[in-house]
Short mmCIF file of C-alpha atoms in Angstrom, two decimals:
data_model
loop_
_atom_site.label_atom_id
_atom_site.label_comp_id
_atom_site.label_asym_id
_atom_site.label_seq_id
_atom_site.Cartn_x
_atom_site.Cartn_y
_atom_site.Cartn_z
CA MET A 137 3.97 41.11 -75.72
CA ALA A 138 1.71 38.39 -77.09
CA SER A 139 2.08 37.20 -80.64
CA ALA A 140 -0.97 36.68 -82.78
CA GLU A 141 1.01 34.98 -85.55
CA ASN A 142 3.65 32.52 -84.40
CA ARG A 143 5.20 31.57 -87.72
CA CYS A 144 8.77 30.87 -88.83
CA SER A 145 10.28 34.03 -90.38
CA LEU A 146 11.87 31.87 -93.09
CA CYS A 147 9.21 29.37 -94.14
CA GLY A 148 5.94 30.16 -92.37
CA GLU A 149 5.78 26.87 -90.44
CA PRO A 150 4.80 27.06 -86.73
CA ALA A 151 7.70 28.59 -84.78
CA VAL A 152 9.35 26.90 -81.80
CA ALA A 153 11.48 29.85 -80.72
CA ARG A 154 11.66 33.61 -80.86
CA LEU A 155 15.21 34.97 -81.05
CA VAL A 156 16.64 38.46 -80.86
CA GLU A 157 19.46 40.29 -82.69
CA PRO A 158 18.10 39.98 -85.28
CA GLU A 159 14.51 39.52 -84.18
CA ARG A 160 13.21 36.31 -85.74
CA ARG A 161 10.95 33.32 -85.19
CA LEU A 162 12.09 29.89 -86.30
CA CYS A 163 10.45 26.51 -86.88
CA ALA A 164 12.15 23.32 -85.63
CA ALA A 165 14.19 22.69 -88.79
CA HIS A 166 15.32 26.31 -89.13
CA PHE A 167 16.10 26.58 -85.42
CA ILE A 168 18.43 23.56 -85.68
CA GLU A 169 20.05 25.09 -88.76
CA ASP A 170 20.40 28.47 -87.05
CA VAL A 171 22.04 26.95 -83.95
CA GLU A 172 24.55 24.97 -86.00
CA ALA A 173 25.28 27.96 -88.26
CA ARG A 174 26.01 30.18 -85.25
CA VAL A 175 28.35 27.57 -83.76
CA ILE A 176 30.31 27.06 -86.97
CA ALA A 177 30.49 30.85 -87.46
CA ALA A 178 31.97 31.19 -83.95
CA ILE A 179 34.43 28.34 -84.63
CA ARG A 180 35.61 30.09 -87.80
CA ARG A 181 35.61 33.63 -86.36
CA GLU A 182 37.63 32.63 -83.30
CA ARG A 183 39.78 30.11 -85.19
CA MET A 184 38.94 27.31 -82.78
CA VAL A 185 39.60 24.45 -85.20
CA PHE A 186 42.15 23.83 -87.97
CA PRO A 187 42.29 21.07 -90.58
CA GLY A 188 44.03 18.01 -89.12
CA ASP A 189 42.98 18.84 -85.55
CA ARG A 190 41.84 16.06 -83.27
CA ILE A 191 39.16 17.60 -81.04
CA ALA A 192 38.45 15.97 -77.68
CA VAL A 193 35.01 16.78 -76.32
CA GLY A 194 34.85 16.79 -72.54
CA LEU A 195 31.70 14.68 -72.39
CA SER A 196 30.01 14.52 -69.00
CA GLY A 197 26.84 13.06 -70.49
CA GLY A 198 24.84 16.09 -69.32
CA LYS A 199 22.94 18.42 -71.63
CA ASP A 200 25.67 20.85 -72.68
CA SER A 201 28.36 18.33 -73.56
CA THR A 202 25.75 16.11 -75.25
CA ALA A 203 24.74 19.03 -77.46
CA LEU A 204 28.40 19.84 -78.10
CA LEU A 205 29.15 16.31 -79.29
CA LEU A 206 26.05 16.27 -81.49
CA VAL A 207 26.89 19.63 -83.07
CA LEU A 208 30.59 18.89 -83.60
CA HIS A 209 29.77 15.44 -85.00
CA ARG A 210 27.84 17.28 -87.74
CA LEU A 211 30.24 20.20 -88.24
CA LEU A 212 33.78 18.86 -87.88
CA PRO A 213 33.98 16.77 -91.09
CA ALA A 214 33.56 20.00 -93.11
CA LEU A 215 36.44 21.55 -91.14
CA GLY A 216 38.76 18.59 -91.76
CA ALA A 217 39.02 17.75 -88.06
CA ASP A 218 38.59 14.51 -86.14
CA LEU A 219 36.36 13.97 -83.07
CA VAL A 220 36.92 11.98 -79.87
CA ALA A 221 35.15 12.07 -76.49
CA VAL A 222 36.69 12.04 -73.02
CA THR A 223 34.59 11.43 -69.94
CA ILE A 224 35.80 11.96 -66.40
CA ASP A 225 34.29 9.58 -63.87
CA GLU A 226 34.79 11.45 -60.61
CA GLY A 227 32.97 8.76 -58.67
CA ILE A 228 29.92 10.63 -57.39
CA ALA A 229 27.37 8.13 -56.13
CA GLY A 230 23.82 8.60 -57.40
CA TYR A 231 24.87 11.06 -60.11
CA ARG A 232 27.73 9.96 -62.29
CA GLU A 233 26.45 6.44 -63.05
CA GLU A 234 23.49 7.67 -65.08
CA THR A 235 25.36 10.41 -66.97
CA LEU A 236 28.20 7.97 -67.69
CA ARG A 237 25.70 5.54 -69.23
CA ALA A 238 24.25 8.38 -71.31
CA ALA A 239 27.76 9.31 -72.53
CA GLU A 240 28.53 5.71 -73.48
CA ALA A 241 25.23 5.30 -75.31
CA LEU A 242 25.70 8.55 -77.27
CA THR A 243 29.27 7.85 -78.39
CA ALA A 244 28.29 4.31 -79.39
CA GLU A 245 25.35 5.63 -81.42
CA LEU A 246 27.47 8.27 -83.17
CA GLY A 247 30.47 5.97 -83.62
CA VAL A 248 32.77 8.38 -81.76
CA GLU A 249 35.86 7.04 -79.98
CA HIS A 250 35.38 7.39 -76.22
CA ALA A 251 37.89 7.35 -73.38
CA ILE A 252 36.95 7.32 -69.69
CA VAL A 253 39.36 8.58 -67.02
CA THR A 254 38.51 7.90 -63.38
CA PHE A 255 39.50 9.86 -60.28
CA ALA A 256 40.13 6.53 -58.54
CA ASP A 257 42.66 5.62 -61.20
CA LEU A 258 44.40 9.03 -61.24
CA PHE A 259 44.13 10.17 -57.63
CA GLY A 260 43.75 6.90 -55.70
CA ASP A 261 40.14 7.48 -54.60
CA ASP A 262 36.84 8.71 -55.98
CA LEU A 263 35.51 12.23 -55.26
CA ASP A 264 33.15 11.06 -52.53
CA GLY A 265 36.11 9.47 -50.73
CA LEU A 266 38.38 12.47 -51.28
CA LEU A 267 35.76 14.85 -49.88
CA VAL A 268 35.06 13.12 -46.58
CA GLY A 269 35.08 15.85 -43.94
CA ARG A 270 35.20 18.69 -46.49
CA GLU A 271 32.02 18.15 -48.51
CA ALA A 272 31.31 21.90 -48.64
CA GLN A 273 34.43 22.33 -50.80
CA GLY A 274 33.12 19.78 -53.29
CA CYS A 275 32.99 22.04 -56.36
CA ALA A 276 36.35 23.69 -55.72
CA VAL A 277 38.18 20.39 -55.17
CA CYS A 278 36.42 18.68 -58.08
CA GLY A 279 37.15 21.63 -60.39
CA VAL A 280 40.90 21.38 -59.82
CA LEU A 281 41.02 17.59 -60.07
CA ARG A 282 38.72 17.46 -63.08
CA ARG A 283 40.90 19.88 -65.03
CA ARG A 284 43.89 17.64 -64.37
CA ALA A 285 41.90 14.52 -65.29
CA LEU A 286 40.71 16.13 -68.53
CA ALA A 287 44.28 17.08 -69.39
CA GLU A 288 45.28 13.46 -68.79
CA GLY A 289 42.40 12.22 -70.94
CA VAL A 290 43.38 14.59 -73.75
CA LYS A 291 46.95 13.26 -73.60
CA ARG A 292 45.75 9.65 -73.69
CA VAL A 293 43.64 10.15 -76.82
CA GLY A 294 46.26 12.31 -78.54
CA ALA A 295 43.93 15.28 -79.03
CA THR A 296 45.16 18.68 -80.20
CA ARG A 297 42.33 20.67 -78.60
CA LEU A 298 39.86 20.22 -75.77
CA ALA A 299 36.28 21.35 -76.43
CA THR A 300 34.05 21.95 -73.44
CA GLY A 301 30.29 22.51 -73.33
CA HIS A 302 30.30 25.90 -71.60
CA ASN A 303 27.26 27.87 -72.75
CA LEU A 304 26.46 31.58 -72.84
CA ASP A 305 24.84 31.47 -69.39
CA ASP A 306 27.94 29.83 -67.85
CA GLU A 307 30.27 32.32 -69.47
CA ALA A 308 28.20 35.40 -68.61
CA GLN A 309 27.87 34.18 -65.01
CA SER A 310 31.66 33.78 -64.82
CA VAL A 311 32.22 37.29 -66.15
CA LEU A 312 29.90 38.76 -63.53
CA MET A 313 31.38 36.59 -60.76
CA ASN A 314 34.90 37.73 -61.63
CA ILE A 315 33.75 41.34 -61.55
CA LEU A 316 31.99 40.85 -58.20
CA ARG A 317 35.11 39.19 -56.78
CA GLY A 318 37.31 41.94 -58.20
CA ASP A 319 39.35 39.25 -59.97
CA LEU A 320 40.73 41.05 -63.02
CA PRO A 321 43.42 38.46 -63.85
CA ARG A 322 40.77 35.76 -64.10
CA LEU A 323 38.52 38.02 -66.16
CA LEU A 324 41.38 38.45 -68.61
CA GLN A 325 42.53 34.83 -68.54
CA ASP A 326 42.22 33.21 -71.95
CA THR A 327 42.74 29.47 -72.14
CA SER A 328 42.05 29.24 -75.87
CA THR A 329 45.71 29.33 -76.83
CA GLY A 330 47.00 26.62 -74.46
CA SER A 331 50.61 26.29 -73.37
CA PRO A 332 52.93 24.32 -75.63
CA GLY A 333 54.09 21.11 -73.98
CA HIS A 334 51.71 21.54 -71.07
CA PHE A 335 48.10 22.42 -71.91
CA VAL A 336 46.32 21.92 -75.20
CA PRO A 337 44.15 24.87 -76.26
CA ARG A 338 40.63 24.80 -74.81
CA ILE A 339 37.72 25.82 -76.99
CA LYS A 340 34.10 26.60 -76.10
CA PRO A 341 32.08 26.34 -79.31
CA LEU A 342 28.70 26.57 -77.50
CA ALA A 343 29.49 29.84 -75.73
CA VAL A 344 27.34 31.62 -78.33
CA LEU A 345 24.23 29.66 -77.31
CA SER A 346 22.10 30.19 -74.22
CA GLU A 347 21.24 27.28 -72.00
CA LYS A 348 17.65 27.58 -73.18
CA GLU A 349 18.70 27.36 -76.84
CA ILE A 350 20.81 24.28 -76.08
CA VAL A 351 17.92 22.52 -74.34
CA THR A 352 15.56 23.47 -77.18
CA TYR A 353 18.08 22.02 -79.66
CA LEU A 354 18.29 18.78 -77.67
CA LEU A 355 14.51 18.50 -77.35
CA LEU A 356 14.07 19.03 -81.09
CA ARG A 357 16.71 16.46 -81.94
CA GLY A 358 15.26 13.99 -79.40
CA TYR A 359 18.27 13.92 -77.08
CA PHE A 360 17.05 15.82 -74.01
CA ARG A 361 17.12 13.73 -70.86
CA ASP A 362 16.21 14.92 -67.41
CA LEU A 363 19.37 13.77 -65.66
CA PRO A 364 20.14 14.21 -61.97
CA GLU A 365 22.02 17.31 -60.85
CA CYS A 366 25.42 16.90 -59.23
CA PRO A 367 24.96 16.76 -55.43
CA TYR A 368 27.95 19.09 -54.99
CA ALA A 369 26.73 21.54 -57.67
CA GLY A 370 27.12 25.27 -57.48
CA THR A 371 28.78 27.71 -55.19
CA ALA A 372 26.55 30.16 -53.34
CA LEU A 373 27.80 33.06 -55.46
CA ARG A 374 27.21 31.34 -58.81
CA SER A 375 23.73 30.35 -57.75
CA GLU A 376 22.89 33.95 -56.82
CA VAL A 377 24.47 35.31 -60.00
CA ARG A 378 22.55 32.77 -62.11
CA THR A 379 19.21 33.89 -60.65
CA MET A 380 20.12 37.57 -61.00
CA LEU A 381 21.26 37.19 -64.62
CA ALA A 382 18.17 35.15 -65.55
CA GLU A 383 15.99 37.98 -64.20
CA LEU A 384 17.98 40.60 -66.11
CA GLU A 385 17.93 38.53 -69.31
CA HIS A 386 14.16 38.26 -69.08
CA ARG A 387 13.60 41.99 -68.48
CA HIS A 388 16.44 43.15 -70.75
CA PRO A 389 16.97 40.53 -73.49
CA GLY A 390 20.58 40.45 -74.70
CA THR A 391 22.13 41.16 -71.28
CA MET A 392 24.30 38.03 -71.37
CA VAL A 393 25.57 38.72 -74.89
CA ARG A 394 26.43 42.29 -73.88
CA LEU A 395 28.35 41.01 -70.83
CA MET A 396 30.43 38.80 -73.13
CA ARG A 397 31.09 41.74 -75.47
CA PHE A 398 32.23 43.70 -72.44
CA ARG A 399 34.66 40.92 -71.47
CA ASP A 400 35.99 40.64 -75.02
CA GLY A 401 36.42 44.40 -75.17
CA ILE A 402 38.33 44.40 -71.87
CA ARG A 403 40.55 41.55 -73.09
CA GLU A 404 41.34 43.39 -76.30
CA SER A 405 42.04 46.76 -74.76
CA PHE A 406 43.70 45.68 -71.52
CA SER A 407 47.08 44.05 -71.76
CA LEU A 408 48.84 42.95 -68.62
CA PRO A 409 52.59 43.64 -68.52
CA GLY A 410 53.16 39.87 -68.49
CA PRO A 411 52.12 36.78 -66.55
CA ALA A 412 51.53 37.71 -62.91
CA LYS A 413 53.67 34.78 -61.87
CA ALA A 414 56.20 32.81 -63.87
CA LEU A 415 55.09 29.21 -64.39
CA SER A 416 57.29 26.38 -63.18
CA THR A 417 56.83 22.66 -62.64
CA CYS A 418 55.39 21.18 -59.46
CA ARG A 419 58.19 19.64 -57.38
CA ILE A 420 55.95 16.66 -56.51
CA CYS A 421 54.19 15.67 -59.74
CA GLY A 422 56.02 17.71 -62.37
CA GLU A 423 52.89 19.38 -63.79
CA LEU A 424 52.81 23.09 -64.61
CA THR A 425 52.15 25.40 -61.64
CA SER A 426 52.58 28.99 -60.55
CA GLY A 427 54.04 27.95 -57.17
CA GLU A 428 56.31 25.17 -55.94
CA VAL A 429 53.49 22.66 -55.47
CA CYS A 430 50.48 22.48 -57.81
CA ARG A 431 46.90 22.76 -56.53
CA VAL A 432 46.19 19.07 -57.21
CA CYS A 433 49.06 17.90 -54.97
CA ALA A 434 48.15 20.48 -52.33
CA LEU A 435 44.48 19.38 -52.32
CA LEU A 436 45.41 15.71 -52.13
CA GLY A 437 48.01 16.35 -49.40
CA ARG A 438 50.69 14.66 -51.48
CA GLU A 439 54.20 14.73 -50.02
CA GLU A 440 57.55 14.56 -51.76
CA ARG A 441 58.96 11.06 -51.69
CA MET B 130 -6.47 24.86 -69.64
CA GLN B 131 -4.14 22.40 -67.96
CA ILE B 132 -0.65 23.32 -66.84
CA ILE B 133 1.86 20.53 -66.23
CA LEU B 134 4.47 22.01 -63.90
CA PRO B 135 8.17 21.04 -63.89
CA ASP B 136 7.58 18.74 -60.89
CA ARG B 137 4.93 16.98 -63.05
CA SER B 138 2.05 18.16 -60.88
CA VAL B 139 -0.97 19.37 -62.85
CA ARG B 140 -2.83 22.63 -62.31
CA THR B 141 -6.06 23.61 -64.05
CA LEU B 142 -6.50 27.31 -64.81
CA ALA B 143 -9.93 28.85 -65.17
CA CYS B 144 -8.91 31.64 -67.56
CA THR B 145 -10.06 31.30 -71.17
CA SER B 146 -7.12 32.94 -72.90
CA ALA B 147 -3.72 34.33 -71.80
CA PRO B 148 -0.17 34.73 -73.10
CA ILE B 149 1.91 31.85 -71.73
CA GLU B 150 4.52 34.30 -70.45
CA GLU B 151 1.90 35.86 -68.15
CA ILE B 152 0.91 32.43 -66.86
CA LEU B 153 4.57 31.62 -66.10
CA LEU B 154 5.13 34.89 -64.26
CA GLU B 155 1.91 34.32 -62.32
CA LEU B 156 3.34 30.95 -61.26
CA GLY B 157 6.63 32.60 -60.21
CA ILE B 158 8.59 31.04 -63.10
CA ASN B 159 11.16 33.05 -65.05
CA PRO B 160 10.47 32.31 -68.76
CA THR B 161 14.21 32.27 -69.58
CA THR B 162 14.68 29.22 -67.32
CA VAL B 163 12.07 26.96 -68.91
CA ILE B 164 10.83 25.61 -72.21
CA VAL B 165 7.12 25.61 -72.96
CA VAL B 166 5.40 22.76 -74.75
CA LYS B 167 1.86 23.55 -75.91
CA ASN B 168 -0.23 20.56 -76.96
CA GLY B 169 2.97 18.59 -77.58
CA LYS B 170 4.83 21.30 -79.56
CA ILE B 171 7.57 23.64 -78.32
CA VAL B 172 6.43 27.27 -78.57
CA PRO B 173 7.81 30.72 -77.66
CA GLU B 174 6.34 32.08 -74.42
CA ASP B 175 4.53 34.96 -76.11
CA VAL B 176 2.12 32.50 -77.72
CA ILE B 177 -1.40 32.66 -76.33
CA ALA B 178 -2.90 29.67 -74.55
CA THR B 179 -6.63 29.15 -74.79
CA GLU B 180 -9.23 26.97 -73.11
CA GLY B 181 -8.60 23.25 -73.69
CA ASP B 182 -4.83 23.68 -74.24
CA GLU B 183 -2.31 21.55 -72.39
CA ILE B 184 0.80 23.51 -71.41
CA ARG B 185 3.84 21.55 -70.22
CA ILE B 186 6.66 23.48 -68.57
CA VAL B 187 10.10 21.90 -68.86
CA ARG B 188 12.69 23.21 -66.45
CA PHE B 189 16.31 22.46 -67.21
CA SER B 190 18.65 22.00 -64.29
CA HIS B 191 22.20 23.25 -64.33
CA GLY B 192 25.16 21.01 -64.88
CA GLY B 193 26.48 19.15 -67.82
#
């Protein structure tokens, strides 16, 4: 429906966005305020941050993690927590160089400590080299290795929590993908508590914001850059789910939020009798795993010495 | 009105007045996947574009 009067519901200035639940229009300044207020409300509601925490932002240099660093840089001082950035350089030619430069420029501008962990350093080769002959598995291999690299980065900077830039679209897509795959354990999996001695808790402060809201926030703050997309990006299923959810969100606004409520409801009401598999340590590298050999060592074909 | 598409190509529309959302759908673009900039200012898609307006469509790619 067309709007004759596009004015901010709070101050009457020209609006840049129309939001639902509650229905409102916001000007640039009030949109930025609204975004930051929703993120800090989520941080408090879900107890993501405690005074004295050292929060490591997984900073790829892309839009979501850039927004996350900008938001946390504003919000964390009030929460008594410290901020540091960790970037993983997987070694993806034609993609990572530019985002890495963006990450370095942003942390320098904000005065945030920044650590870079490379696949070459950790795994002996960059992603392009590790994927020769199995390029189609790019996302799956990178996902496993990147999680390990991020954990290593978090250790190096002495962080107490890892914050990632997952947005509402990412999270809603994952919920639907887990349903479509019939993967209940993954639907219920909650990484926000961590595992003492092994994984620090992971937090997703931007999961209350849609991708569109994040890009609007970046455009308004002057930080949106049209960066290249990862050449290995996206599995076929995620791509299909993304298109389907975008259609549903357009025709039925609030679909993604309702999917997240559904997941939270399932998590609250469904309790598994215990971990499906007891965790042990990998016999090759000593990291936590559900089998004898962790997925990183299996993917890299590492052998016991 | 002039429409600057995400690939930076420019299209001129003959219509005198239309809600931007309708223009996007006509172009096969889902409004939830883009940001609309009208005469240099970000606007919600239900705003009406009129003759002489410049509409820039910013598509955001995944990843990051």
